[in-house]
Short mmCIF file of C-alpha atoms in Angstrom, two decimals:
data_model
loop_
_atom_site.label_atom_id
_atom_site.label_comp_id
_atom_site.label_asym_id
_atom_site.label_seq_id
_atom_site.Cartn_x
_atom_site.Cartn_y
_atom_site.Cartn_z
CA UNK A 1 0.00 0.00 0.00
CA UNK A 2 1.17 3.52 -0.80
CA UNK A 3 2.69 5.05 2.35
CA UNK A 4 0.98 8.31 1.59
CA UNK A 5 -2.42 6.71 2.17
CA UNK A 6 -1.47 4.11 4.79
CA UNK A 7 -3.68 4.02 7.87
CA UNK A 8 -3.88 1.55 10.75
CA UNK A 9 -7.31 -0.05 10.88
CA UNK A 10 -7.04 -0.59 14.66
CA UNK A 11 -5.57 1.80 17.22
CA UNK A 12 -4.57 1.44 20.87
CA UNK A 13 -6.00 4.05 23.25
CA UNK A 14 -3.65 5.10 26.04
CA UNK A 15 -6.54 5.88 28.41
CA UNK A 16 -6.43 7.32 31.91
CA UNK A 17 -3.36 6.54 33.99
CA UNK A 18 -4.98 5.72 37.34
CA UNK A 19 -4.67 3.01 39.99
CA UNK A 20 -6.99 0.00 40.23
CA UNK A 21 -8.75 1.42 43.30
CA UNK A 22 -9.17 4.82 41.67
CA UNK A 23 -10.43 3.09 38.54
CA UNK A 24 -13.32 1.50 40.44
CA UNK A 25 -14.31 4.79 42.10
CA UNK A 26 -14.04 6.62 38.78
CA UNK A 27 -16.25 3.99 37.12
CA UNK A 28 -18.98 4.39 39.76
CA UNK A 29 -18.79 8.19 39.59
CA UNK A 30 -18.94 8.35 35.78
CA UNK A 31 -21.75 5.79 35.56
CA UNK A 32 -23.83 7.69 38.12
CA UNK A 33 -23.26 11.03 36.41
CA UNK A 34 -24.01 9.58 32.97
CA UNK A 35 -27.32 8.03 34.05
CA UNK A 36 -28.33 11.27 35.76
CA UNK A 37 -27.34 13.37 32.72
CA UNK A 38 -29.30 11.17 30.32
CA UNK A 39 -32.43 11.02 32.48
CA UNK A 40 -32.47 14.76 33.26
CA UNK A 41 -31.64 16.02 29.76
CA UNK A 42 -34.01 13.62 27.99
CA UNK A 43 -36.67 14.38 30.62
CA UNK A 44 -36.45 18.13 29.96
CA UNK A 45 -36.59 17.55 26.21
CA UNK A 46 -39.71 15.42 26.51
CA UNK A 47 -41.27 17.92 28.91
CA UNK A 48 -40.78 20.86 26.53
CA UNK A 49 -41.91 18.93 23.46
CA UNK A 50 -44.99 17.50 25.21
CA UNK A 51 -46.24 20.70 26.88
CA UNK A 52 -47.80 23.19 24.45
CA UNK A 53 -47.40 25.98 27.00
CA UNK A 54 -43.62 25.57 26.67
CA UNK A 55 -43.67 25.91 22.88
CA UNK A 56 -42.12 29.36 23.12
CA UNK A 57 -38.97 30.57 21.28
CA UNK A 58 -36.91 30.60 24.49
CA UNK A 59 -37.67 26.97 25.33
CA UNK A 60 -37.54 25.74 21.74
CA UNK A 61 -34.03 27.18 21.40
CA UNK A 62 -33.13 25.77 24.81
CA UNK A 63 -34.01 22.28 23.52
CA UNK A 64 -30.78 22.33 21.52
CA UNK A 65 -28.69 22.57 24.71
CA UNK A 66 -29.76 19.21 26.22
CA UNK A 67 -29.38 17.67 22.75
CA UNK A 68 -25.78 18.89 22.66
CA UNK A 69 -25.18 17.74 26.24
CA UNK A 70 -26.49 14.25 25.41
CA UNK A 71 -23.98 14.06 22.55
CA UNK A 72 -21.17 15.34 24.79
CA UNK A 73 -21.79 12.81 27.55
CA UNK A 74 -22.48 9.86 25.23
CA UNK A 75 -19.47 10.35 22.97
CA UNK A 76 -17.05 9.98 25.89
CA UNK A 77 -18.44 8.37 29.04
CA UNK A 78 -19.63 4.93 27.73
CA UNK A 79 -16.30 4.39 25.95
CA UNK A 80 -14.40 5.53 29.04
CA UNK A 81 -16.41 3.16 31.24
CA UNK A 82 -15.52 0.30 28.92
CA UNK A 83 -11.81 1.22 28.98
CA UNK A 84 -11.80 1.37 32.78
CA UNK A 85 -12.84 -2.30 32.83
CA UNK A 86 -10.32 -3.26 30.13
CA UNK A 87 -6.62 -4.02 30.51
CA UNK A 88 -4.54 -1.04 29.27
CA UNK A 89 -2.86 -3.27 26.68
CA UNK A 90 -6.23 -4.20 25.15
CA UNK A 91 -7.95 -0.83 24.85
CA UNK A 92 -8.37 -1.03 21.09
CA UNK A 93 -10.58 1.11 18.87
CA UNK A 94 -11.08 0.95 15.12
CA UNK A 95 -9.91 3.90 13.06
CA UNK A 96 -13.44 4.66 11.86
CA UNK A 97 -14.77 4.64 15.44
CA UNK A 98 -11.92 6.94 16.44
CA UNK A 99 -12.74 9.42 13.67
CA UNK A 100 -16.43 9.42 14.62
CA UNK A 101 -15.59 9.95 18.28
CA UNK A 102 -13.29 12.84 17.38
CA UNK A 103 -15.97 14.41 15.18
CA UNK A 104 -18.71 14.27 17.82
CA UNK A 105 -16.31 15.35 20.58
CA UNK A 106 -15.51 18.57 18.72
CA UNK A 107 -19.12 18.96 17.59
CA UNK A 108 -20.20 18.98 21.23
CA UNK A 109 -17.55 21.54 22.13
CA UNK A 110 -18.56 23.78 19.22
CA UNK A 111 -22.34 23.57 19.63
CA UNK A 112 -21.94 24.32 23.34
CA UNK A 113 -20.97 27.83 22.20
CA UNK A 114 -23.12 28.33 19.10
CA UNK A 115 -26.29 27.26 20.92
CA UNK A 116 -25.61 29.57 23.85
CA UNK A 117 -24.97 32.37 21.33
CA UNK A 118 -28.42 32.02 19.74
CA UNK A 119 -29.97 31.79 23.21
CA UNK A 120 -28.23 35.07 24.09
CA UNK A 121 -29.74 36.63 20.96
CA UNK A 122 -33.19 35.48 22.08
CA UNK A 123 -32.73 37.09 25.49
CA UNK A 124 -31.42 40.27 23.84
CA UNK A 125 -34.49 40.62 21.63
CA UNK A 126 -36.90 39.75 24.47
CA UNK A 127 -35.49 42.41 26.80
CA UNK A 128 -34.33 45.12 24.41
CA UNK A 129 -37.19 44.85 21.89
CA UNK A 130 -40.10 43.31 23.84
CA UNK A 131 -42.82 44.77 21.59
CA UNK A 132 -41.18 43.39 18.44
CA UNK A 133 -40.22 40.06 20.04
CA UNK A 134 -43.13 38.00 18.56
CA UNK A 135 -42.41 39.46 15.11
CA UNK A 136 -38.63 38.94 15.20
CA UNK A 137 -38.60 35.55 16.94
CA UNK A 138 -41.06 33.87 14.61
CA UNK A 139 -40.89 30.26 13.40
CA UNK A 140 -38.74 31.22 10.43
CA UNK A 141 -36.17 32.94 12.64
CA UNK A 142 -36.09 30.02 15.07
CA UNK A 143 -35.37 27.61 12.19
CA UNK A 144 -32.63 29.92 10.88
CA UNK A 145 -30.97 30.25 14.29
CA UNK A 146 -31.19 26.51 14.97
CA UNK A 147 -29.84 25.58 11.52
CA UNK A 148 -27.07 28.16 11.88
CA UNK A 149 -25.97 26.85 15.28
CA UNK A 150 -25.75 23.23 14.12
CA UNK A 151 -24.83 23.85 10.48
CA UNK A 152 -21.85 26.09 11.24
CA UNK A 153 -20.60 23.61 13.85
CA UNK A 154 -20.93 20.59 11.53
CA UNK A 155 -19.13 22.33 8.64
CA UNK A 156 -16.28 23.74 10.74
CA UNK A 157 -15.72 20.49 12.65
CA UNK A 158 -16.03 18.49 9.42
CA UNK A 159 -13.17 20.47 7.88
CA UNK A 160 -11.14 20.11 11.10
CA UNK A 161 -11.44 16.32 11.15
CA UNK A 162 -11.15 16.03 7.36
CA UNK A 163 -7.71 17.66 7.42
CA UNK A 164 -6.54 14.96 9.83
CA UNK A 165 -8.21 12.05 8.02
CA UNK A 166 -6.28 12.87 4.82
CA UNK A 167 -2.94 12.15 6.55
CA UNK A 168 -1.12 8.83 6.49
CA UNK A 169 -0.05 7.04 9.69
CA UNK A 170 3.28 6.06 11.15
CA UNK A 171 1.92 5.44 14.65
CA UNK A 172 -0.94 3.36 16.02
CA UNK A 173 -1.32 4.64 19.60
CA UNK A 174 -3.80 7.35 20.61
CA UNK A 175 -1.86 9.25 23.27
CA UNK A 176 -5.03 10.30 25.01
CA UNK A 177 -8.08 8.90 26.80
CA UNK A 178 -10.33 9.90 23.91
CA UNK A 179 -10.00 10.33 20.16
CA UNK A 180 -9.88 14.01 19.26
CA UNK A 181 -8.36 16.01 16.43
CA UNK A 182 -4.84 16.45 17.93
CA UNK A 183 -4.73 12.72 18.72
CA UNK A 184 -5.63 11.92 15.11
CA UNK A 185 -3.06 14.08 13.36
CA UNK A 186 -0.35 13.07 15.86
CA UNK A 187 -0.61 9.56 14.36
CA UNK A 188 1.04 10.94 11.24
CA UNK A 189 4.68 11.74 10.51
CA UNK A 190 3.69 14.12 7.71
CA UNK A 191 3.77 17.90 7.96
CA UNK A 192 0.78 18.93 10.10
CA UNK A 193 1.29 22.69 9.76
CA UNK A 194 -2.10 23.18 8.07
CA UNK A 195 -3.81 21.14 10.80
CA UNK A 196 -2.23 23.23 13.54
CA UNK A 197 -3.03 26.54 11.84
CA UNK A 198 -6.66 25.65 11.12
CA UNK A 199 -7.15 24.10 14.56
CA UNK A 200 -5.74 27.17 16.34
CA UNK A 201 -7.67 29.58 14.09
CA UNK A 202 -10.87 27.60 14.59
CA UNK A 203 -10.48 27.65 18.38
CA UNK A 204 -9.61 31.36 18.56
CA UNK A 205 -12.45 32.42 16.24
CA UNK A 206 -14.99 30.28 18.10
CA UNK A 207 -14.00 31.51 21.56
CA UNK A 208 -13.60 35.19 20.61
CA UNK A 209 -16.87 35.32 18.65
CA UNK A 210 -18.67 33.50 21.45
CA UNK A 211 -17.26 35.74 24.20
CA UNK A 212 -17.64 38.87 22.10
CA UNK A 213 -21.27 38.18 21.25
CA UNK A 214 -22.28 37.30 24.81
CA UNK A 215 -20.48 40.33 26.26
CA UNK A 216 -22.07 42.70 23.72
CA UNK A 217 -25.59 41.35 24.22
CA UNK A 218 -25.32 41.50 28.01
CA UNK A 219 -23.90 45.02 27.95
CA UNK A 220 -26.88 46.07 25.86
CA UNK A 221 -29.26 44.24 28.19
CA UNK A 222 -27.62 45.87 31.23
CA UNK A 223 -28.02 49.35 29.69
CA UNK A 224 -31.71 48.72 28.99
CA UNK A 225 -32.29 47.46 32.55
CA UNK A 226 -30.51 50.48 34.04
CA UNK A 227 -32.63 52.91 32.03
CA UNK A 228 -35.86 51.03 32.69
CA UNK A 229 -38.02 51.99 35.68
CA UNK A 230 -40.05 48.77 35.68
CA UNK A 231 -38.66 46.76 38.59
CA UNK A 232 -40.76 43.67 37.82
CA UNK A 233 -39.51 43.57 34.23
CA UNK A 234 -35.92 44.08 35.32
CA UNK A 235 -36.23 41.34 37.94
CA UNK A 236 -37.53 38.85 35.35
CA UNK A 237 -34.81 39.85 32.89
CA UNK A 238 -32.06 39.43 35.48
CA UNK A 239 -33.42 36.02 36.48
CA UNK A 240 -33.51 34.60 32.94
CA UNK A 241 -30.16 36.15 32.04
CA UNK A 242 -28.51 34.85 35.21
CA UNK A 243 -29.49 31.31 34.27
CA UNK A 244 -28.08 31.64 30.77
CA UNK A 245 -24.94 33.41 31.99
CA UNK A 246 -24.29 30.75 34.64
CA UNK A 247 -24.47 27.99 32.03
CA UNK A 248 -22.20 29.98 29.71
CA UNK A 249 -19.55 30.58 32.39
CA UNK A 250 -19.53 26.87 33.28
CA UNK A 251 -19.06 26.01 29.60
CA UNK A 252 -16.24 28.53 29.16
CA UNK A 253 -14.34 27.42 32.26
CA UNK A 254 -14.56 23.67 31.73
CA UNK A 255 -14.01 24.02 27.97
CA UNK A 256 -10.99 26.30 28.20
CA UNK A 257 -9.01 24.27 30.76
CA UNK A 258 -8.22 21.23 28.51
CA UNK A 259 -7.52 23.53 25.53
CA UNK A 260 -5.01 25.51 27.60
CA UNK A 261 -3.35 22.41 29.11
CA UNK A 262 -2.99 20.84 25.64
CA UNK A 263 -0.04 23.22 25.12
CA UNK A 264 1.89 21.76 28.08
CA UNK A 265 2.99 18.13 27.80
CA UNK A 266 3.92 17.95 31.50
CA UNK A 267 0.25 18.33 32.44
CA UNK A 268 -1.03 15.45 30.34
CA UNK A 269 -3.02 13.76 33.10
CA UNK A 270 -4.45 17.08 34.29
CA UNK A 271 -5.55 17.80 30.72
CA UNK A 272 -7.25 14.42 30.50
CA UNK A 273 -9.07 15.06 33.77
CA UNK A 274 -10.11 18.52 32.57
CA UNK A 275 -11.45 17.06 29.32
CA UNK A 276 -13.48 14.44 31.20
CA UNK A 277 -14.96 17.15 33.41
CA UNK A 278 -16.01 19.13 30.31
CA UNK A 279 -18.06 16.11 29.21
CA UNK A 280 -19.40 15.50 32.72
CA UNK A 281 -20.07 18.80 34.51
CA UNK A 282 -22.05 20.87 31.93
CA UNK A 283 -24.33 17.95 30.88
CA UNK A 284 -24.99 17.23 34.56
CA UNK A 285 -25.44 20.81 35.80
CA UNK A 286 -27.25 22.44 32.87
CA UNK A 287 -30.59 20.63 33.38
CA UNK A 288 -30.43 21.37 37.12
CA UNK A 289 -29.76 25.08 36.53
CA UNK A 290 -32.52 25.51 33.96
CA UNK A 291 -34.89 23.15 35.73
CA UNK A 292 -34.68 25.15 38.95
CA UNK A 293 -34.54 28.64 37.46
CA UNK A 294 -37.06 28.40 34.62
CA UNK A 295 -40.41 28.76 36.42
CA UNK A 296 -42.46 27.12 33.65
CA UNK A 297 -40.24 24.04 33.45
CA UNK A 298 -40.03 23.76 37.24
CA UNK A 299 -43.80 24.03 37.66
CA UNK A 300 -44.47 21.38 35.00
CA UNK A 301 -41.92 19.01 36.54
CA UNK A 302 -43.39 19.49 40.04
CA UNK A 303 -46.91 18.81 38.75
CA UNK A 304 -45.67 15.67 37.00
CA UNK A 305 -43.96 14.42 40.18
CA UNK A 306 -47.05 15.12 42.29
CA UNK A 307 -49.23 13.35 39.76
CA UNK A 308 -47.02 10.27 39.91
CA UNK A 309 -47.03 10.24 43.71
CA UNK A 310 -50.81 10.82 43.89
CA UNK A 311 -52.22 9.27 40.70
CA UNK A 312 -55.78 9.73 41.94
#
């Protein structure tokens, strides 16, 4: 086979470097968090889709967040649970599975920002242009925002992974606990300059546009709230914005840590831990934050629980 197109069909995943005792505790922790994340995120999705009173732009756009969180948790945790029960010398993964895992790993990281950006736009319109809100946030706009959030992420991540897939291999070990883009192109001995440039540009553009948009929208919202004399309106605005901002800060913190530590080889295990937390904490906390803060969702969930306890 031509060396320029040679690829190993099976790869060995390095995995987490932890003791046997820590491995058992980690398995229990990850399994518990994964079950909770799936139940809570799927539960909120079903709740919003089933209740007509929740068929509002804010909640329809919010539906994309649990969808992204389900992808983020599922793409990593089940595979990690399997590896924790497998001998380090037998943690094999096929190349195709590795590419798919890398794609959905980066898709989750990207949509975590694009979805929160369109949710910030919704809050901006609702607070800064309340009278025009029904006109601006119509069904057509919701479809455009939703398609933009997912479409942009799929295209950008597709190019990212495609640049790595084109490379040949001279190595067969994934020096990570999960398949991601850097792990893929590090399998090659070819020049990866284009991969590094695009990857760095992609990361910088995503983070700066995300931060810039959220900061601008919240500055505008803050100015409107300061000028407004309606305390009830301001209180409601602050409450909904606090929920969104809390979720965004969690995403930024847990997403930035592994990206930053990727530049320092001496913190390999810390980077792995940070990456695991990015796939664990936001999917686990987001439904709690929105479930407790969003009055409509909380009320519907409480009524459902009471109905189950007292079916009569």
